[in-house]
Tab-separated table of C-alpha atoms in Angstrom:
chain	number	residue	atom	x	y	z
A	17	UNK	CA	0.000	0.000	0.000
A	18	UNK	CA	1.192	3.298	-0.565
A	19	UNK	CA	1.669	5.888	1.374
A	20	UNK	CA	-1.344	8.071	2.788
A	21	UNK	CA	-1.304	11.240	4.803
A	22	UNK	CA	-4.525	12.224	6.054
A	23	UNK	CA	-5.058	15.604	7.628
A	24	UNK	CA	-8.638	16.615	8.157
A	25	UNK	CA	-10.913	18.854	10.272
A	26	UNK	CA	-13.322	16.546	11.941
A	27	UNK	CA	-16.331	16.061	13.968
A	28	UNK	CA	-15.420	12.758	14.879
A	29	UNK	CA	-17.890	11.424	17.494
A	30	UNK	CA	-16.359	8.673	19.638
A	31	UNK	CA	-13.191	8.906	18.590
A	32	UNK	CA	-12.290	12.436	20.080
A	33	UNK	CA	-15.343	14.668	19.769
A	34	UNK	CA	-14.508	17.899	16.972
A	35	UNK	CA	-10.759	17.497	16.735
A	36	UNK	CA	-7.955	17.750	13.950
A	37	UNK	CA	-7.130	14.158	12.185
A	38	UNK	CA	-3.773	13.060	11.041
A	39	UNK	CA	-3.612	9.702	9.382
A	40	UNK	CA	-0.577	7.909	8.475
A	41	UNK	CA	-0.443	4.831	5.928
A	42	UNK	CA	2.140	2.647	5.354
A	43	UNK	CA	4.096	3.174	1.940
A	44	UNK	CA	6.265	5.511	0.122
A	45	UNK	CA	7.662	8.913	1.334
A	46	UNK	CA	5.894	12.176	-0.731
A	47	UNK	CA	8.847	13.895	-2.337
A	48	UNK	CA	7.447	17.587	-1.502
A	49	UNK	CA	8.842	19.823	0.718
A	50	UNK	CA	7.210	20.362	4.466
A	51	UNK	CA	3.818	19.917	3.769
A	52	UNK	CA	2.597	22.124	6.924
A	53	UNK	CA	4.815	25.716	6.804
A	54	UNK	CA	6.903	26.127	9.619
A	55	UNK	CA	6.609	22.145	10.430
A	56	UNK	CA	9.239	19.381	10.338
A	57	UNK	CA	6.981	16.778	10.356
A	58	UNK	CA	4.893	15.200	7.245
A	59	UNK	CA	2.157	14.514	9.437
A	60	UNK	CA	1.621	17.427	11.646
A	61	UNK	CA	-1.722	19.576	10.956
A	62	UNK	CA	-1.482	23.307	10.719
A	63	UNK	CA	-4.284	23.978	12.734
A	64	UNK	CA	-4.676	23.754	16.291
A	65	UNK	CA	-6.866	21.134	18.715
A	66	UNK	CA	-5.495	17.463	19.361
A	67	UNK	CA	-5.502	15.355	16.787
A	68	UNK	CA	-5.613	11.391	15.540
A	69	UNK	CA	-2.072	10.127	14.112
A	70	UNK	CA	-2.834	6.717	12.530
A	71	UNK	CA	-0.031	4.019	11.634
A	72	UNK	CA	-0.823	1.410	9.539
A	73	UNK	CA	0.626	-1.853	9.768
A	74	UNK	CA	4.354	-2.706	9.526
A	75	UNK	CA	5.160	0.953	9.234
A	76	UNK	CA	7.571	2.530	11.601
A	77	UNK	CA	8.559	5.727	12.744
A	78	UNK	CA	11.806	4.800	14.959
A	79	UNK	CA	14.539	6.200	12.253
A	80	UNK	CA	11.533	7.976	10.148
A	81	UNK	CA	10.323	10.826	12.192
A	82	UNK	CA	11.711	13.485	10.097
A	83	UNK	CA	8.951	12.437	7.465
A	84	UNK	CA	6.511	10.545	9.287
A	85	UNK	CA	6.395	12.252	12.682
A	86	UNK	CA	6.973	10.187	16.084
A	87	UNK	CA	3.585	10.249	17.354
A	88	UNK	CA	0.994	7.752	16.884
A	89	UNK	CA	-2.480	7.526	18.365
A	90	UNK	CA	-3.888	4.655	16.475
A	91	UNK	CA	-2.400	1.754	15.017
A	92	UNK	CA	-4.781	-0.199	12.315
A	93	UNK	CA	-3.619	-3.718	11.540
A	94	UNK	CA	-4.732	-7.080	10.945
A	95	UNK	CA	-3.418	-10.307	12.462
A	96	UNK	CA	-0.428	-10.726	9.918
A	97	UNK	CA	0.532	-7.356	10.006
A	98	UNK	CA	0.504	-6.895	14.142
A	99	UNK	CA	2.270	-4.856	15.992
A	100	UNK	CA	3.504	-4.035	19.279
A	101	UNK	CA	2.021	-0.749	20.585
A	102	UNK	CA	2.292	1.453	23.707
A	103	UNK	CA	0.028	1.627	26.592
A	104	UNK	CA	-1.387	5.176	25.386
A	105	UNK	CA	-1.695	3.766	21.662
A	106	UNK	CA	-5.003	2.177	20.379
A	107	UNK	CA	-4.866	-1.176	18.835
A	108	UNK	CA	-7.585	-0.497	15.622
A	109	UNK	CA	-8.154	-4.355	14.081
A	110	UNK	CA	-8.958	-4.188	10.060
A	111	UNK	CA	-11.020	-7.678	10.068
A	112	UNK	CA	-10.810	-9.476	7.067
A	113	UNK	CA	-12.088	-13.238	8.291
A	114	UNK	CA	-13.316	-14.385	11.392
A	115	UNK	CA	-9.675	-16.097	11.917
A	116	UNK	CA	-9.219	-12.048	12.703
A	117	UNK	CA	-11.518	-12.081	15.305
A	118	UNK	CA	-10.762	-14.884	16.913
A	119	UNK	CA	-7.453	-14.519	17.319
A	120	UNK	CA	-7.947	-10.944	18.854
A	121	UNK	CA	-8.987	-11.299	22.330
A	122	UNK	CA	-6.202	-13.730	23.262
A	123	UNK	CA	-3.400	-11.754	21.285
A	124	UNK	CA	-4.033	-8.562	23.637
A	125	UNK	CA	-4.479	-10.316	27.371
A	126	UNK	CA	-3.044	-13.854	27.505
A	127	UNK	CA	-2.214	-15.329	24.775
A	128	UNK	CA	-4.228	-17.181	21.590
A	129	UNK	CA	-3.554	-20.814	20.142
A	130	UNK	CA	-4.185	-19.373	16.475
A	131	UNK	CA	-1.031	-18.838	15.302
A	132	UNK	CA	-1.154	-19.187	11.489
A	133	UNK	CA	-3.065	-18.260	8.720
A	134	UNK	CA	-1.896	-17.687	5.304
A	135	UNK	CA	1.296	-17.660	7.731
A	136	UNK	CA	2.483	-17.610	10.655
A	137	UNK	CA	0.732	-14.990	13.361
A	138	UNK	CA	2.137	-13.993	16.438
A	139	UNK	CA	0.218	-15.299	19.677
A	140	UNK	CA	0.465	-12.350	21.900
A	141	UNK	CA	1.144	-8.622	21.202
A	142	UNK	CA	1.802	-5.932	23.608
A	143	UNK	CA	-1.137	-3.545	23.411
A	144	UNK	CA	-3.840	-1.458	25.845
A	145	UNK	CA	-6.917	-4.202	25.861
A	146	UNK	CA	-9.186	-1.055	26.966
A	147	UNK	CA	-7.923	1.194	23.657
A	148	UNK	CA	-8.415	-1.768	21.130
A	149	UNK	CA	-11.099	-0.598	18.531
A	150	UNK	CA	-12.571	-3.226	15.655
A	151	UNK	CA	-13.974	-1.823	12.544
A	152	UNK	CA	-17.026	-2.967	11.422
A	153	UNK	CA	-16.212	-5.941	8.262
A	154	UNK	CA	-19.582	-4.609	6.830
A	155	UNK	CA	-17.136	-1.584	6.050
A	156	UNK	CA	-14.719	-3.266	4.086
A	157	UNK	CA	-17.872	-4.920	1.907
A	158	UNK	CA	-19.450	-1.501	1.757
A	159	UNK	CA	-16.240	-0.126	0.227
A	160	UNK	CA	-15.854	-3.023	-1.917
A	161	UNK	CA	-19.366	-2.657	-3.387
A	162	UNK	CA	-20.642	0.823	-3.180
A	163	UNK	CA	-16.952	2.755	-3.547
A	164	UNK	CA	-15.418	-0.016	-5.416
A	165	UNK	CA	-17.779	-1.421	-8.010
A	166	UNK	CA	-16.562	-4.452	-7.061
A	167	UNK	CA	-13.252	-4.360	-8.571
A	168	UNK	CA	-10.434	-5.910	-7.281
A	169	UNK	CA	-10.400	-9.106	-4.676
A	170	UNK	CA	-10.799	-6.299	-2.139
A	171	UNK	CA	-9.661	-2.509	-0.985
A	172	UNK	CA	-6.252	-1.686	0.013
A	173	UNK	CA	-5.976	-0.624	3.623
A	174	UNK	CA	-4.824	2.769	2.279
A	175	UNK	CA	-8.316	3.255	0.438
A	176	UNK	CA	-10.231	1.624	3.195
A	177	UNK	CA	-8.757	3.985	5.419
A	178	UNK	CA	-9.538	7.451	3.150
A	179	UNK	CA	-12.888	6.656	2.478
A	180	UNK	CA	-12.834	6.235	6.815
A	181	UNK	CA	-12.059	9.447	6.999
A	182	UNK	CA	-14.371	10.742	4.498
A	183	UNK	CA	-16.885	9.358	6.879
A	184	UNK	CA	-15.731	11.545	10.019
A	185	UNK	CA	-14.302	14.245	8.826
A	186	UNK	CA	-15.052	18.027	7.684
A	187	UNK	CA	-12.021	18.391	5.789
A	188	UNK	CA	-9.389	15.672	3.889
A	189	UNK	CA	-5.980	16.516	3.029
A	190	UNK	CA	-3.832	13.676	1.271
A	191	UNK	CA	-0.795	13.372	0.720
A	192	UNK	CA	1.414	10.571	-1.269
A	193	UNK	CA	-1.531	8.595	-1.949
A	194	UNK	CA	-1.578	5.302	-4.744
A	195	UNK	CA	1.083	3.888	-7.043
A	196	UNK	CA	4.401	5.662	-7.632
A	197	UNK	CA	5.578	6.635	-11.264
A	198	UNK	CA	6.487	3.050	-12.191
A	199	UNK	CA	3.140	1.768	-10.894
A	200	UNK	CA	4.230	0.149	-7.746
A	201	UNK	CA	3.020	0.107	-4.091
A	202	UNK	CA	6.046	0.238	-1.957
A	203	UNK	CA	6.644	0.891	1.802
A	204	UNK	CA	8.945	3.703	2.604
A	205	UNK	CA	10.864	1.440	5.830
A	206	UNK	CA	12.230	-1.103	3.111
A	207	UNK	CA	13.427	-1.576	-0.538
A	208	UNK	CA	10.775	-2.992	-2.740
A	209	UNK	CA	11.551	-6.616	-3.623
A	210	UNK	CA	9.555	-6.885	-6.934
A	211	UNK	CA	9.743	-4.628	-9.822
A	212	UNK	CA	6.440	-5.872	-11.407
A	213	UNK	CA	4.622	-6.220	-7.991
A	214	UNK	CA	1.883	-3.477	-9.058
A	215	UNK	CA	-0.709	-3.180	-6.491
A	216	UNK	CA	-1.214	-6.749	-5.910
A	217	UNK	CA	-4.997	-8.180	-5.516
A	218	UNK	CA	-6.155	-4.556	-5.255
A	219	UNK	CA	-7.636	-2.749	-7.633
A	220	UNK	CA	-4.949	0.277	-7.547
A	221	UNK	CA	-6.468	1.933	-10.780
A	222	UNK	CA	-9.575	2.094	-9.807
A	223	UNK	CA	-9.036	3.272	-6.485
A	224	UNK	CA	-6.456	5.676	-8.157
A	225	UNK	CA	-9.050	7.072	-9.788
A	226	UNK	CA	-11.919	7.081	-7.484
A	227	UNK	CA	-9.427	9.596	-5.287
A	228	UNK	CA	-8.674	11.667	-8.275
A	229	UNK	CA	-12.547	12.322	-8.403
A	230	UNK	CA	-13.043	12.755	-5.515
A	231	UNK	CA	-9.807	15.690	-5.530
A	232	UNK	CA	-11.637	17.088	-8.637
A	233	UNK	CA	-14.527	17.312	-6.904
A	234	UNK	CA	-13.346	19.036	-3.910
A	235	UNK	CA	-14.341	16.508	-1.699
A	236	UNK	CA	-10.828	15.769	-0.573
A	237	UNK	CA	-7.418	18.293	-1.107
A	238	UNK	CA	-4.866	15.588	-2.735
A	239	UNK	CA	-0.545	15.977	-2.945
A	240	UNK	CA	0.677	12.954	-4.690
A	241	UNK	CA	3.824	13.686	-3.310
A	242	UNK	CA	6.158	12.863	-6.824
C-alpha cells in the first residue's frame, strides 16, 4: 500500500469529539517539501486542537520521524501485520475473516492458540486491551461494493482507510496517496523486492481514480507527493 497522509478537520464522534485528524499509511515517502509551513513533520496539521495520528501496519517511525512524525495515536492492523504498541496507543483491528476475530482477544491479554493463517501470526502482542477498537467488516464490503464497483479481490488498507475518513471528517488533506511513477506500491521502511509487484490483488487503478474524483470534486485536497 502506498503511502497516505490524512489531515482533516473533523467532527469525529467517539473517537475524540470535533478534533484535527492526522492519518498515516504505510508506503512511500511524498517527495514535496514540508507539507505544513513552519513544520518538520509530514504529518503534523497546521491547525490547532489534538488530533488522531494513525499508523498502519508494519510501518515505523523509529529512524523515520523526520517524514513521518513520532507520534501515533492509532495503530490499524490485521493479524499478519501486528504490531507491538504502547500503553497510550489504540490497537484499531482491520477484520478481514473471522480467523481475525478470533485470534484478537487472546493476542491482547493472555495469549491465543491461532497462530497461522496464510502464515504464521504472532500469539500475543503488547497492546492497551481497553484502547483496542474493531472496525465494522460490513465496512470493508461496503467499500468493496458501493466505492469499489466491485473491482479488485478487495480494498487496500490505504483506500479503506480514506474513504474512513471521508466518513468523520469536515475536511481531507492527502498526501502521497496510490502507485508511484512506475506503478508500484512500496513501503517507505524497506526496498521494494519486486519490480512488477503493481498493487497486488487490489484494484490500484480504480481506487487511483476514485481519489482523483473525488480531488476534482473538492471533496478531498490531494498531494501525490512525486
Amino acid at each position: 500500500m502506498a503511502l497516505i497522509l490524512l489531515i482533516c478537520r473533523a467532527q469525529v464522534a467517539q473517537w475524540v469529539g470535533s478534533q484535527t485528524c492526522s492519518w498515516k499509511v504505510a508506503g512511500s515517502i511524498p517527495s514535496s517539501a514540508n507539507l505544513c509551513p513552519g513544520a518538520r513533520h509530514f504529518t503534523l496539521s497546521c491547525s490547532g486542537g489534538m488530533s488522531l495520528y494513525l499508523q498502519m501496519n508494519r510501518a515505523p517511525t523509529s529512524g523515520y520521524e523526520v517524514d513521518v512524525g513520532s507520534r501515533t495515536t492509532h495503530h490499524v492492523m490485521y493479524p499478519e501485520t501486528a504490531q507491538d504498541v504502547d500503553n497510550i496507543t489504540s490497537l484499531v483491528l482491520l477484520p478481514f475473516k473471522i480467523l481475525d476475530l478470533q485470534w484478537l482477544p487472546g493476542a491482547v491479554t493472555t495469549g491465543t492458540n491461532i497462530t497461522f493463517s496464510y502464515t504464521n501470526l504472532r500469539p500475543k502482542i503488547n497492546a492497551n486491551k481497553d484502547l483496542v477498537k474493531v472496525v465494522n467488516p460490513a465496512f470493508m464490503k461496503y467499500i468493496h461494493e458501493v466505492w469499489l464497483d466491485y473491482q479488485g479481490s478487495y480494498p487496500s488498507t490505504g483506500f479503506m482507510a480514506l474513504i474512513l475518513a471521508l466518513h468523520i471528517c469536515d475536511q481531507v488533506n492527502v498526501y502521497g496517496f496510490g502507485k508511484d511513477r512506475d506503478g508500484n506500491w512500496h513501503h517507505y521502511f524497506e526496498p521494494l523486492a519486486y519490480k512488477n509487484l503493481g498493487t497486488g490483488p487490489h484494484p490500484g487503478d480504480y481506487e487511483y481514480n476514485v481519489t482523483m474524483k473525488l480531488s476534482e470534486i473538492n471533496k478531498l485536497q490531494i498531494y501525490k507527493g512525486w
